[in-house]
mmCIF file of N, CA and C in Angstrom:
data_model
loop_
_atom_site.group_PDB
_atom_site.id
_atom_site.type_symbol
_atom_site.label_atom_id
_atom_site.label_comp_id
_atom_site.label_asym_id
_atom_site.label_seq_id
_atom_site.Cartn_x
_atom_site.Cartn_y
_atom_site.Cartn_z
ATOM 1 N N MET A 1 39.100 -89.389 17.595
ATOM 2 C CA MET A 1 39.023 -88.236 16.749
ATOM 3 C C MET A 1 38.611 -88.644 15.347
ATOM 4 N N ASN A 2 37.837 -87.774 14.806
ATOM 5 C CA ASN A 2 37.309 -88.050 13.493
ATOM 6 C C ASN A 2 37.911 -87.060 12.498
ATOM 7 N N THR A 3 39.125 -87.281 12.098
ATOM 8 C CA THR A 3 39.779 -86.387 11.130
ATOM 9 C C THR A 3 39.580 -86.949 9.742
ATOM 10 N N GLN A 4 39.191 -86.066 8.885
ATOM 11 C CA GLN A 4 38.944 -86.493 7.515
ATOM 12 C C GLN A 4 40.057 -85.938 6.652
ATOM 13 N N GLN A 5 40.742 -86.802 5.984
ATOM 14 C CA GLN A 5 41.862 -86.397 5.152
ATOM 15 C C GLN A 5 41.368 -86.121 3.746
ATOM 16 N N ALA A 6 41.861 -85.024 3.167
ATOM 17 C CA ALA A 6 41.447 -84.656 1.812
ATOM 18 C C ALA A 6 42.121 -85.580 0.813
ATOM 19 N N SER A 7 41.312 -86.275 0.084
ATOM 20 C CA SER A 7 41.859 -87.170 -0.926
ATOM 21 C C SER A 7 41.980 -86.411 -2.243
ATOM 22 N N PRO A 8 42.842 -86.840 -3.145
ATOM 23 C CA PRO A 8 42.960 -86.172 -4.447
ATOM 24 C C PRO A 8 41.631 -86.133 -5.194
ATOM 25 N N ARG A 9 40.825 -87.133 -4.995
ATOM 26 C CA ARG A 9 39.528 -87.171 -5.662
ATOM 27 C C ARG A 9 38.610 -86.047 -5.156
ATOM 28 N N ASN A 10 38.593 -85.820 -3.837
ATOM 29 C CA ASN A 10 37.782 -84.744 -3.258
ATOM 30 C C ASN A 10 38.311 -83.366 -3.675
ATOM 31 N N ILE A 11 39.615 -83.219 -3.779
ATOM 32 C CA ILE A 11 40.206 -81.941 -4.195
ATOM 33 C C ILE A 11 39.819 -81.630 -5.639
ATOM 34 N N MET A 12 39.898 -82.625 -6.509
ATOM 35 C CA MET A 12 39.533 -82.423 -7.913
ATOM 36 C C MET A 12 38.041 -82.083 -8.052
ATOM 37 N N ARG A 13 37.217 -82.735 -7.260
ATOM 38 C CA ARG A 13 35.784 -82.456 -7.296
ATOM 39 C C ARG A 13 35.500 -81.020 -6.848
ATOM 40 N N THR A 14 36.191 -80.571 -5.805
ATOM 41 C CA THR A 14 36.019 -79.202 -5.312
ATOM 42 C C THR A 14 36.477 -78.182 -6.355
ATOM 43 N N ILE A 15 37.604 -78.447 -6.990
ATOM 44 C CA ILE A 15 38.116 -77.544 -8.027
ATOM 45 C C ILE A 15 37.142 -77.488 -9.198
ATOM 46 N N ARG A 16 36.641 -78.652 -9.610
ATOM 47 C CA ARG A 16 35.689 -78.705 -10.712
ATOM 48 C C ARG A 16 34.416 -77.921 -10.385
ATOM 49 N N ASN A 17 33.915 -78.073 -9.168
ATOM 50 C CA ASN A 17 32.708 -77.347 -8.766
ATOM 51 C C ASN A 17 32.939 -75.835 -8.781
ATOM 52 N N TRP A 18 34.082 -75.375 -8.300
ATOM 53 C CA TRP A 18 34.386 -73.938 -8.299
ATOM 54 C C TRP A 18 34.537 -73.408 -9.726
ATOM 55 N N LEU A 19 35.141 -74.203 -10.604
ATOM 56 C CA LEU A 19 35.261 -73.782 -12.001
ATOM 57 C C LEU A 19 33.892 -73.679 -12.674
ATOM 58 N N LEU A 20 33.007 -74.633 -12.412
ATOM 59 C CA LEU A 20 31.664 -74.590 -12.983
ATOM 60 C C LEU A 20 30.875 -73.390 -12.448
ATOM 61 N N ILE A 21 31.009 -73.101 -11.172
ATOM 62 C CA ILE A 21 30.341 -71.936 -10.587
ATOM 63 C C ILE A 21 30.895 -70.659 -11.215
ATOM 64 N N GLY A 22 32.213 -70.582 -11.386
ATOM 65 C CA GLY A 22 32.835 -69.404 -12.012
ATOM 66 C C GLY A 22 32.383 -69.225 -13.453
ATOM 67 N N LEU A 23 32.320 -70.310 -14.208
ATOM 68 C CA LEU A 23 31.870 -70.249 -15.603
ATOM 69 C C LEU A 23 30.413 -69.803 -15.686
ATOM 70 N N ALA A 24 29.561 -70.348 -14.829
ATOM 71 C CA ALA A 24 28.148 -69.947 -14.809
ATOM 72 C C ALA A 24 28.015 -68.461 -14.458
ATOM 73 N N LEU A 25 28.841 -67.994 -13.540
ATOM 74 C CA LEU A 25 28.810 -66.582 -13.142
ATOM 75 C C LEU A 25 29.247 -65.675 -14.289
ATOM 76 N N VAL A 26 30.290 -66.072 -15.023
ATOM 77 C CA VAL A 26 30.757 -65.288 -16.173
ATOM 78 C C VAL A 26 29.664 -65.225 -17.248
ATOM 79 N N ILE A 27 29.019 -66.339 -17.541
ATOM 80 C CA ILE A 27 27.953 -66.370 -18.539
ATOM 81 C C ILE A 27 26.779 -65.506 -18.086
ATOM 82 N N LEU A 28 26.398 -65.591 -16.832
ATOM 83 C CA LEU A 28 25.291 -64.796 -16.306
ATOM 84 C C LEU A 28 25.597 -63.298 -16.371
ATOM 85 N N LEU A 29 26.797 -62.904 -15.950
ATOM 86 C CA LEU A 29 27.165 -61.484 -15.975
ATOM 87 C C LEU A 29 27.290 -60.959 -17.403
ATOM 88 N N SER A 30 27.800 -61.777 -18.321
ATOM 89 C CA SER A 30 27.880 -61.362 -19.727
ATOM 90 C C SER A 30 26.489 -61.161 -20.317
ATOM 91 N N GLY A 31 25.593 -62.068 -20.044
ATOM 92 C CA GLY A 31 24.216 -61.938 -20.522
ATOM 93 C C GLY A 31 23.532 -60.711 -19.940
ATOM 94 N N LEU A 32 23.763 -60.437 -18.670
ATOM 95 C CA LEU A 32 23.187 -59.254 -18.028
ATOM 96 C C LEU A 32 23.748 -57.976 -18.637
ATOM 97 N N TYR A 33 25.043 -57.967 -18.935
ATOM 98 C CA TYR A 33 25.661 -56.797 -19.556
ATOM 99 C C TYR A 33 25.087 -56.545 -20.959
ATOM 100 N N ILE A 34 25.001 -57.585 -21.775
ATOM 101 C CA ILE A 34 24.467 -57.441 -23.137
ATOM 102 C C ILE A 34 23.014 -56.981 -23.084
ATOM 103 N N TRP A 35 22.218 -57.547 -22.201
ATOM 104 C CA TRP A 35 20.828 -57.134 -22.063
ATOM 105 C C TRP A 35 20.732 -55.659 -21.685
ATOM 106 N N SER A 36 21.540 -55.219 -20.729
ATOM 107 C CA SER A 36 21.450 -53.821 -20.289
ATOM 108 C C SER A 36 21.913 -52.854 -21.377
ATOM 109 N N VAL A 37 22.962 -53.208 -22.119
ATOM 110 C CA VAL A 37 23.456 -52.331 -23.187
ATOM 111 C C VAL A 37 22.421 -52.186 -24.293
ATOM 112 N N LEU A 38 21.721 -53.269 -24.631
ATOM 113 C CA LEU A 38 20.724 -53.214 -25.690
ATOM 114 C C LEU A 38 19.378 -52.667 -25.224
ATOM 115 N N SER A 39 19.120 -52.661 -23.920
ATOM 116 C CA SER A 39 17.842 -52.178 -23.405
ATOM 117 C C SER A 39 17.830 -50.680 -23.132
ATOM 118 N N PHE A 40 18.956 -50.134 -22.722
ATOM 119 C CA PHE A 40 19.015 -48.728 -22.354
ATOM 120 C C PHE A 40 19.839 -47.972 -23.380
ATOM 121 N N SER A 41 19.279 -46.884 -23.901
ATOM 122 C CA SER A 41 19.994 -46.137 -24.935
ATOM 123 C C SER A 41 20.733 -44.955 -24.327
ATOM 124 N N TYR A 42 21.863 -44.635 -24.922
ATOM 125 C CA TYR A 42 22.672 -43.488 -24.513
ATOM 126 C C TYR A 42 22.044 -42.195 -25.024
ATOM 127 N N SER A 43 21.578 -42.223 -26.263
ATOM 128 C CA SER A 43 20.927 -41.056 -26.845
ATOM 129 C C SER A 43 19.918 -41.513 -27.881
ATOM 130 N N ASP A 44 19.044 -40.600 -28.268
ATOM 131 C CA ASP A 44 18.109 -40.879 -29.345
ATOM 132 C C ASP A 44 17.839 -39.581 -30.081
ATOM 133 N N GLY A 45 17.312 -39.708 -31.287
ATOM 134 C CA GLY A 45 17.059 -38.509 -32.057
ATOM 135 C C GLY A 45 16.550 -38.832 -33.438
ATOM 136 N N GLU A 46 16.489 -37.785 -34.249
ATOM 137 C CA GLU A 46 16.002 -37.915 -35.616
ATOM 138 C C GLU A 46 17.007 -37.299 -36.565
ATOM 139 N N ARG A 47 17.138 -37.910 -37.713
ATOM 140 C CA ARG A 47 17.997 -37.382 -38.780
ATOM 141 C C ARG A 47 17.178 -37.335 -40.054
ATOM 142 N N ASN A 48 17.466 -36.342 -40.873
ATOM 143 C CA ASN A 48 16.721 -36.133 -42.105
ATOM 144 C C ASN A 48 17.692 -36.132 -43.274
ATOM 145 N N GLY A 49 17.373 -36.889 -44.318
ATOM 146 C CA GLY A 49 18.253 -36.935 -45.476
ATOM 147 C C GLY A 49 17.796 -37.950 -46.499
ATOM 148 N N TYR A 50 18.765 -38.412 -47.292
ATOM 149 C CA TYR A 50 18.510 -39.362 -48.375
ATOM 150 C C TYR A 50 19.272 -40.650 -48.096
ATOM 151 N N ILE A 51 18.593 -41.789 -48.198
ATOM 152 C CA ILE A 51 19.245 -43.087 -48.031
ATOM 153 C C ILE A 51 20.069 -43.357 -49.282
ATOM 154 N N LEU A 52 21.375 -43.530 -49.111
ATOM 155 C CA LEU A 52 22.265 -43.781 -50.247
ATOM 156 C C LEU A 52 22.543 -45.267 -50.433
ATOM 157 N N LYS A 53 22.848 -45.954 -49.327
ATOM 158 C CA LYS A 53 23.170 -47.382 -49.383
ATOM 159 C C LYS A 53 22.372 -48.096 -48.315
ATOM 160 N N PHE A 54 21.955 -49.305 -48.629
ATOM 161 C CA PHE A 54 21.241 -50.109 -47.649
ATOM 162 C C PHE A 54 21.397 -51.563 -48.038
ATOM 163 N N SER A 55 22.013 -52.360 -47.177
ATOM 164 C CA SER A 55 22.243 -53.760 -47.521
ATOM 165 C C SER A 55 22.249 -54.616 -46.264
ATOM 166 N N ARG A 56 22.022 -55.895 -46.472
ATOM 167 C CA ARG A 56 22.040 -56.870 -45.383
ATOM 168 C C ARG A 56 23.438 -57.453 -45.314
ATOM 169 N N LYS A 57 24.070 -57.357 -44.141
ATOM 170 C CA LYS A 57 25.460 -57.785 -43.997
ATOM 171 C C LYS A 57 25.629 -58.734 -42.815
ATOM 172 N N GLY A 58 26.729 -59.455 -42.851
ATOM 173 C CA GLY A 58 27.109 -60.304 -41.735
ATOM 174 C C GLY A 58 27.346 -61.734 -42.162
ATOM 175 N N TRP A 59 28.354 -62.364 -41.572
ATOM 176 C CA TRP A 59 28.647 -63.760 -41.877
ATOM 177 C C TRP A 59 27.637 -64.670 -41.214
ATOM 178 N N ILE A 60 27.457 -64.502 -39.922
ATOM 179 C CA ILE A 60 26.546 -65.361 -39.172
ATOM 180 C C ILE A 60 25.307 -64.573 -38.754
ATOM 181 N N CYS A 61 25.528 -63.455 -38.103
ATOM 182 C CA CYS A 61 24.431 -62.600 -37.637
ATOM 183 C C CYS A 61 24.158 -61.553 -38.712
ATOM 184 N N LYS A 62 23.039 -61.646 -39.374
ATOM 185 C CA LYS A 62 22.695 -60.721 -40.457
ATOM 186 C C LYS A 62 21.960 -59.508 -39.897
ATOM 187 N N THR A 63 22.451 -58.325 -40.228
ATOM 188 C CA THR A 63 21.767 -57.079 -39.887
ATOM 189 C C THR A 63 21.745 -56.198 -41.119
ATOM 190 N N TRP A 64 20.818 -55.271 -41.152
ATOM 191 C CA TRP A 64 20.726 -54.314 -42.241
ATOM 192 C C TRP A 64 21.572 -53.106 -41.884
ATOM 193 N N GLU A 65 22.483 -52.732 -42.769
ATOM 194 C CA GLU A 65 23.372 -51.588 -42.556
ATOM 195 C C GLU A 65 23.101 -50.564 -43.645
ATOM 196 N N GLY A 66 23.007 -49.311 -43.251
ATOM 197 C CA GLY A 66 22.689 -48.278 -44.215
ATOM 198 C C GLY A 66 23.529 -47.035 -44.048
ATOM 199 N N GLU A 67 23.494 -46.231 -45.093
ATOM 200 C CA GLU A 67 24.209 -44.955 -45.098
ATOM 201 C C GLU A 67 23.258 -43.901 -45.639
ATOM 202 N N MET A 68 23.217 -42.779 -44.954
ATOM 203 C CA MET A 68 22.279 -41.723 -45.301
ATOM 204 C C MET A 68 23.041 -40.414 -45.459
ATOM 205 N N GLN A 69 22.750 -39.681 -46.522
ATOM 206 C CA GLN A 69 23.329 -38.352 -46.703
ATOM 207 C C GLN A 69 22.365 -37.363 -46.070
ATOM 208 N N LEU A 70 22.852 -36.643 -45.064
ATOM 209 C CA LEU A 70 22.001 -35.706 -44.358
ATOM 210 C C LEU A 70 21.758 -34.467 -45.205
ATOM 211 N N VAL A 71 20.594 -33.869 -45.020
ATOM 212 C CA VAL A 71 20.258 -32.638 -45.724
ATOM 213 C C VAL A 71 21.145 -31.540 -45.150
ATOM 214 N N ALA A 72 21.885 -30.907 -46.032
ATOM 215 C CA ALA A 72 22.851 -29.906 -45.589
ATOM 216 C C ALA A 72 22.407 -28.510 -45.998
ATOM 217 N N VAL A 73 22.982 -27.555 -45.330
ATOM 218 C CA VAL A 73 22.783 -26.158 -45.689
ATOM 219 C C VAL A 73 23.490 -25.942 -47.025
ATOM 220 N N PRO A 74 22.886 -25.210 -47.957
ATOM 221 C CA PRO A 74 23.541 -24.996 -49.251
ATOM 222 C C PRO A 74 24.951 -24.427 -49.073
ATOM 223 N N GLY A 75 25.886 -25.028 -49.779
ATOM 224 C CA GLY A 75 27.275 -24.602 -49.704
ATOM 225 C C GLY A 75 28.095 -25.361 -48.672
ATOM 226 N N ALA A 76 27.442 -26.113 -47.812
ATOM 227 C CA ALA A 76 28.156 -26.881 -46.790
ATOM 228 C C ALA A 76 28.465 -28.277 -47.320
ATOM 229 N N VAL A 77 29.491 -28.883 -46.762
ATOM 230 C CA VAL A 77 29.855 -30.248 -47.140
ATOM 231 C C VAL A 77 28.811 -31.204 -46.564
ATOM 232 N N PRO A 78 28.244 -32.089 -47.384
ATOM 233 C CA PRO A 78 27.228 -33.011 -46.870
ATOM 234 C C PRO A 78 27.835 -33.996 -45.872
ATOM 235 N N GLU A 79 27.068 -34.311 -44.858
ATOM 236 C CA GLU A 79 27.499 -35.242 -43.827
ATOM 237 C C GLU A 79 26.786 -36.572 -44.028
ATOM 238 N N ARG A 80 27.441 -37.664 -43.677
ATOM 239 C CA ARG A 80 26.841 -38.992 -43.826
ATOM 240 C C ARG A 80 26.548 -39.573 -42.449
ATOM 241 N N PHE A 81 25.443 -40.277 -42.370
ATOM 242 C CA PHE A 81 25.001 -40.931 -41.143
ATOM 243 C C PHE A 81 24.922 -42.421 -41.427
ATOM 244 N N ILE A 82 25.715 -43.199 -40.714
ATOM 245 C CA ILE A 82 25.757 -44.656 -40.900
ATOM 246 C C ILE A 82 24.939 -45.284 -39.776
ATOM 247 N N PHE A 83 24.050 -46.220 -40.131
ATOM 248 C CA PHE A 83 23.113 -46.749 -39.143
ATOM 249 C C PHE A 83 22.881 -48.244 -39.358
ATOM 250 N N THR A 84 22.205 -48.858 -38.375
ATOM 251 C CA THR A 84 21.864 -50.274 -38.385
ATOM 252 C C THR A 84 20.360 -50.417 -38.197
ATOM 253 N N VAL A 85 19.777 -51.401 -38.884
ATOM 254 C CA VAL A 85 18.365 -51.746 -38.706
ATOM 255 C C VAL A 85 18.316 -53.223 -38.356
ATOM 256 N N ARG A 86 17.644 -53.557 -37.264
ATOM 257 C CA ARG A 86 17.537 -54.958 -36.858
ATOM 258 C C ARG A 86 16.168 -55.550 -37.170
ATOM 259 N N ASP A 87 15.186 -54.704 -37.456
ATOM 260 C CA ASP A 87 13.822 -55.158 -37.720
ATOM 261 C C ASP A 87 13.592 -55.265 -39.230
ATOM 262 N N ASP A 88 13.171 -56.434 -39.697
ATOM 263 C CA ASP A 88 12.956 -56.644 -41.138
ATOM 264 C C ASP A 88 11.827 -55.781 -41.698
ATOM 265 N N ALA A 89 10.806 -55.478 -40.902
ATOM 266 C CA ALA A 89 9.695 -54.647 -41.378
ATOM 267 C C ALA A 89 10.179 -53.225 -41.670
ATOM 268 N N ILE A 90 11.030 -52.696 -40.815
ATOM 269 C CA ILE A 90 11.594 -51.357 -41.039
ATOM 270 C C ILE A 90 12.518 -51.396 -42.251
ATOM 271 N N ALA A 91 13.268 -52.473 -42.401
ATOM 272 C CA ALA A 91 14.168 -52.610 -43.553
ATOM 273 C C ALA A 91 13.378 -52.607 -44.856
ATOM 274 N N GLN A 92 12.250 -53.272 -44.888
ATOM 275 C CA GLN A 92 11.426 -53.285 -46.096
ATOM 276 C C GLN A 92 10.867 -51.890 -46.391
ATOM 277 N N SER A 93 10.519 -51.144 -45.341
ATOM 278 C CA SER A 93 10.056 -49.764 -45.532
ATOM 279 C C SER A 93 11.151 -48.911 -46.151
ATOM 280 N N ILE A 94 12.371 -49.081 -45.659
ATOM 281 C CA ILE A 94 13.496 -48.303 -46.187
ATOM 282 C C ILE A 94 13.770 -48.685 -47.634
ATOM 283 N N ASN A 95 13.712 -49.963 -47.952
ATOM 284 C CA ASN A 95 13.928 -50.405 -49.334
ATOM 285 C C ASN A 95 12.892 -49.803 -50.279
ATOM 286 N N GLY A 96 11.687 -49.569 -49.781
ATOM 287 C CA GLY A 96 10.635 -49.014 -50.617
ATOM 288 C C GLY A 96 10.777 -47.524 -50.893
ATOM 289 N N ILE A 97 11.549 -46.819 -50.078
ATOM 290 C CA ILE A 97 11.682 -45.361 -50.257
ATOM 291 C C ILE A 97 13.138 -44.942 -50.479
ATOM 292 N N MET A 98 13.941 -45.851 -50.993
ATOM 293 C CA MET A 98 15.344 -45.535 -51.288
ATOM 294 C C MET A 98 15.441 -44.344 -52.229
ATOM 295 N N GLY A 99 16.368 -43.446 -51.944
ATOM 296 C CA GLY A 99 16.615 -42.305 -52.808
ATOM 297 C C GLY A 99 15.695 -41.129 -52.558
ATOM 298 N N ARG A 100 14.692 -41.297 -51.739
ATOM 299 C CA ARG A 100 13.770 -40.208 -51.416
ATOM 300 C C ARG A 100 14.180 -39.578 -50.087
ATOM 301 N N GLN A 101 13.712 -38.367 -49.853
ATOM 302 C CA GLN A 101 14.044 -37.701 -48.593
ATOM 303 C C GLN A 101 13.239 -38.345 -47.469
ATOM 304 N N VAL A 102 13.943 -38.769 -46.416
ATOM 305 C CA VAL A 102 13.302 -39.465 -45.302
ATOM 306 C C VAL A 102 13.773 -38.874 -43.978
ATOM 307 N N SER A 103 13.033 -39.205 -42.956
ATOM 308 C CA SER A 103 13.401 -38.874 -41.594
ATOM 309 C C SER A 103 13.465 -40.189 -40.827
ATOM 310 N N VAL A 104 14.589 -40.441 -40.150
ATOM 311 C CA VAL A 104 14.732 -41.669 -39.377
ATOM 312 C C VAL A 104 14.852 -41.319 -37.893
ATOM 313 N N TYR A 105 14.168 -42.107 -37.086
ATOM 314 C CA TYR A 105 14.280 -41.992 -35.635
ATOM 315 C C TYR A 105 15.205 -43.110 -35.178
ATOM 316 N N TYR A 106 16.221 -42.784 -34.378
ATOM 317 C CA TYR A 106 17.212 -43.777 -33.969
ATOM 318 C C TYR A 106 17.467 -43.702 -32.469
ATOM 319 N N ARG A 107 18.045 -44.767 -31.964
ATOM 320 C CA ARG A 107 18.560 -44.835 -30.588
ATOM 321 C C ARG A 107 20.016 -45.261 -30.671
ATOM 322 N N GLN A 108 20.853 -44.607 -29.886
ATOM 323 C CA GLN A 108 22.277 -44.934 -29.861
ATOM 324 C C GLN A 108 22.585 -45.776 -28.627
ATOM 325 N N HIS A 109 23.245 -46.894 -28.865
ATOM 326 C CA HIS A 109 23.669 -47.779 -27.780
ATOM 327 C C HIS A 109 25.195 -47.839 -27.781
ATOM 328 N N ILE A 110 25.785 -47.615 -26.622
ATOM 329 C CA ILE A 110 27.249 -47.598 -26.498
ATOM 330 C C ILE A 110 27.701 -48.838 -25.725
ATOM 331 N N GLY A 111 28.824 -49.403 -26.140
ATOM 332 C CA GLY A 111 29.409 -50.531 -25.424
ATOM 333 C C GLY A 111 28.922 -51.887 -25.875
ATOM 334 N N ILE A 112 28.397 -51.970 -27.077
ATOM 335 C CA ILE A 112 27.924 -53.255 -27.591
ATOM 336 C C ILE A 112 29.138 -54.136 -27.868
ATOM 337 N N PRO A 113 29.160 -55.340 -27.325
ATOM 338 C CA PRO A 113 30.383 -56.148 -27.338
ATOM 339 C C PRO A 113 30.736 -56.825 -28.657
ATOM 340 N N SER A 114 29.847 -56.867 -29.619
ATOM 341 C CA SER A 114 30.117 -57.633 -30.829
ATOM 342 C C SER A 114 29.425 -56.989 -32.018
ATOM 343 N N SER A 115 29.953 -57.238 -33.212
ATOM 344 C CA SER A 115 29.294 -56.736 -34.416
ATOM 345 C C SER A 115 28.097 -57.615 -34.786
ATOM 346 N N CYS A 116 27.835 -58.633 -34.010
ATOM 347 C CA CYS A 116 26.691 -59.503 -34.254
ATOM 348 C C CYS A 116 25.379 -58.748 -34.041
ATOM 349 N N PHE A 117 25.417 -57.674 -33.275
ATOM 350 C CA PHE A 117 24.228 -56.866 -33.013
ATOM 351 C C PHE A 117 24.131 -55.689 -33.966
ATOM 352 N N GLY A 118 25.092 -55.544 -34.868
ATOM 353 C CA GLY A 118 25.106 -54.448 -35.828
ATOM 354 C C GLY A 118 26.482 -53.810 -35.863
ATOM 355 N N GLU A 119 26.820 -53.235 -37.007
ATOM 356 C CA GLU A 119 28.148 -52.636 -37.166
ATOM 357 C C GLU A 119 28.251 -51.257 -36.537
ATOM 358 N N THR A 120 27.124 -50.607 -36.299
ATOM 359 C CA THR A 120 27.140 -49.278 -35.699
ATOM 360 C C THR A 120 26.402 -49.320 -34.377
ATOM 361 N N GLY A 121 26.470 -48.244 -33.642
ATOM 362 C CA GLY A 121 25.718 -48.131 -32.405
ATOM 363 C C GLY A 121 24.397 -47.407 -32.600
ATOM 364 N N TYR A 122 24.087 -47.005 -33.839
ATOM 365 C CA TYR A 122 22.869 -46.262 -34.141
ATOM 366 C C TYR A 122 21.832 -47.201 -34.737
ATOM 367 N N TYR A 123 20.763 -47.463 -33.986
ATOM 368 C CA TYR A 123 19.725 -48.400 -34.409
ATOM 369 C C TYR A 123 18.467 -47.627 -34.793
ATOM 370 N N VAL A 124 18.089 -47.722 -36.078
ATOM 371 C CA VAL A 124 16.898 -47.032 -36.569
ATOM 372 C C VAL A 124 15.665 -47.816 -36.137
ATOM 373 N N GLU A 125 14.704 -47.100 -35.542
ATOM 374 C CA GLU A 125 13.474 -47.729 -35.062
ATOM 375 C C GLU A 125 12.247 -47.310 -35.858
ATOM 376 N N ARG A 126 12.353 -46.218 -36.608
ATOM 377 C CA ARG A 126 11.203 -45.736 -37.372
ATOM 378 C C ARG A 126 11.714 -44.903 -38.538
ATOM 379 N N VAL A 127 11.045 -45.001 -39.673
ATOM 380 C CA VAL A 127 11.414 -44.208 -40.838
ATOM 381 C C VAL A 127 10.139 -43.667 -41.466
ATOM 382 N N THR A 128 10.188 -42.386 -41.867
ATOM 383 C CA THR A 128 9.050 -41.779 -42.546
ATOM 384 C C THR A 128 9.554 -40.984 -43.736
ATOM 385 N N GLN A 129 8.796 -41.022 -44.809
ATOM 386 C CA GLN A 129 9.157 -40.257 -46.007
ATOM 387 C C GLN A 129 8.717 -38.816 -45.772
ATOM 388 N N THR A 130 9.642 -37.864 -45.974
ATOM 389 C CA THR A 130 9.326 -36.457 -45.720
ATOM 390 C C THR A 130 9.125 -35.667 -46.995
ATOM 391 N N GLY A 131 9.544 -36.181 -48.104
ATOM 392 C CA GLY A 131 9.380 -35.466 -49.368
ATOM 393 C C GLY A 131 9.247 -36.435 -50.516
ATOM 394 N N ASN A 132 8.650 -35.987 -51.593
ATOM 395 C CA ASN A 132 8.489 -36.837 -52.773
ATOM 396 C C ASN A 132 9.653 -36.712 -53.735
ATOM 397 N N LEU A 133 10.477 -35.718 -53.513
ATOM 398 C CA LEU A 133 11.584 -35.509 -54.431
ATOM 399 C C LEU A 133 12.644 -36.572 -54.246
ATOM 400 N N ALA A 134 13.108 -37.105 -55.345
ATOM 401 C CA ALA A 134 14.181 -38.088 -55.303
ATOM 402 C C ALA A 134 15.512 -37.349 -55.301
ATOM 403 N N LEU A 135 16.564 -38.056 -54.957
ATOM 404 C CA LEU A 135 17.908 -37.496 -54.950
ATOM 405 C C LEU A 135 18.233 -37.005 -56.352
ATOM 406 N N PRO A 136 18.725 -35.784 -56.482
ATOM 407 C CA PRO A 136 19.006 -35.262 -57.831
ATOM 408 C C PRO A 136 20.087 -36.078 -58.528
ATOM 409 N N ALA A 137 19.917 -36.247 -59.826
ATOM 410 C CA ALA A 137 20.898 -36.996 -60.630
ATOM 411 C C ALA A 137 22.140 -36.143 -60.802
ATOM 412 N N PRO A 138 23.318 -36.771 -60.855
ATOM 413 C CA PRO A 138 24.544 -35.992 -61.063
ATOM 414 C C PRO A 138 24.532 -35.319 -62.430
ATOM 415 N N VAL A 139 25.087 -34.142 -62.466
ATOM 416 C CA VAL A 139 25.142 -33.376 -63.715
ATOM 417 C C VAL A 139 26.443 -33.715 -64.413
ATOM 418 N N ALA A 140 26.342 -34.132 -65.674
ATOM 419 C CA ALA A 140 27.537 -34.476 -66.450
ATOM 420 C C ALA A 140 28.107 -33.212 -67.082
ATOM 421 N N ALA A 141 29.406 -33.163 -67.168
ATOM 422 C CA ALA A 141 30.061 -32.022 -67.814
ATOM 423 C C ALA A 141 29.854 -32.121 -69.322
ATOM 424 N N PRO A 142 29.618 -30.999 -69.979
ATOM 425 C CA PRO A 142 29.429 -31.047 -71.433
ATOM 426 C C PRO A 142 30.705 -31.489 -72.140
ATOM 427 N N ALA A 143 30.528 -32.272 -73.213
ATOM 428 C CA ALA A 143 31.684 -32.746 -73.981
ATOM 429 C C ALA A 143 32.203 -31.611 -74.860
ATOM 430 N N ARG A 144 33.489 -31.553 -75.020
ATOM 431 C CA ARG A 144 34.092 -30.480 -75.848
ATOM 432 C C ARG A 144 34.563 -31.017 -77.157
#
C-alpha cells in the first residue's frame, strides 16, 4: 500500500496556497467592484447656478471639490450643490469662470468605497457659462 502521510510541511504549504488564493480573490473582487461603481452612474443631470467655492483637496489623492449656489426662485431659500471634479482641464475651466452663472453636467455614483475618488458622489463632467453676470455683491447696511 502506498499511503502518504501528511507532513506538517505539506499542511503549511497547503494553508499558504489557500491564503494566497483567497487574498488574490479579495483583491480581484475589490478591483471589479471599484471599476463597476466608477463606470456606471446612478443618475445624471444638469444644475445651474454660481460657483462659490472650488479647491483642490486631499492628503494623498487630490481631487477638486466645489460648491455651487443654485439659481433659486425669488423669495426661496437658495440651495447648495456640492460636487467633485476629477479632470484637471474641467477644473481649469471652472477656475476661469468663478462667480459667473454656469451650468454643470454631472453623473452621480453611489457606493464609492473611499474619499480617494472624491468627497462627493457627484462628478462634474462638463461646465458651460450661461450668463455674463457675476454674483451680486452683498449690500452693506447704511451706517447710522
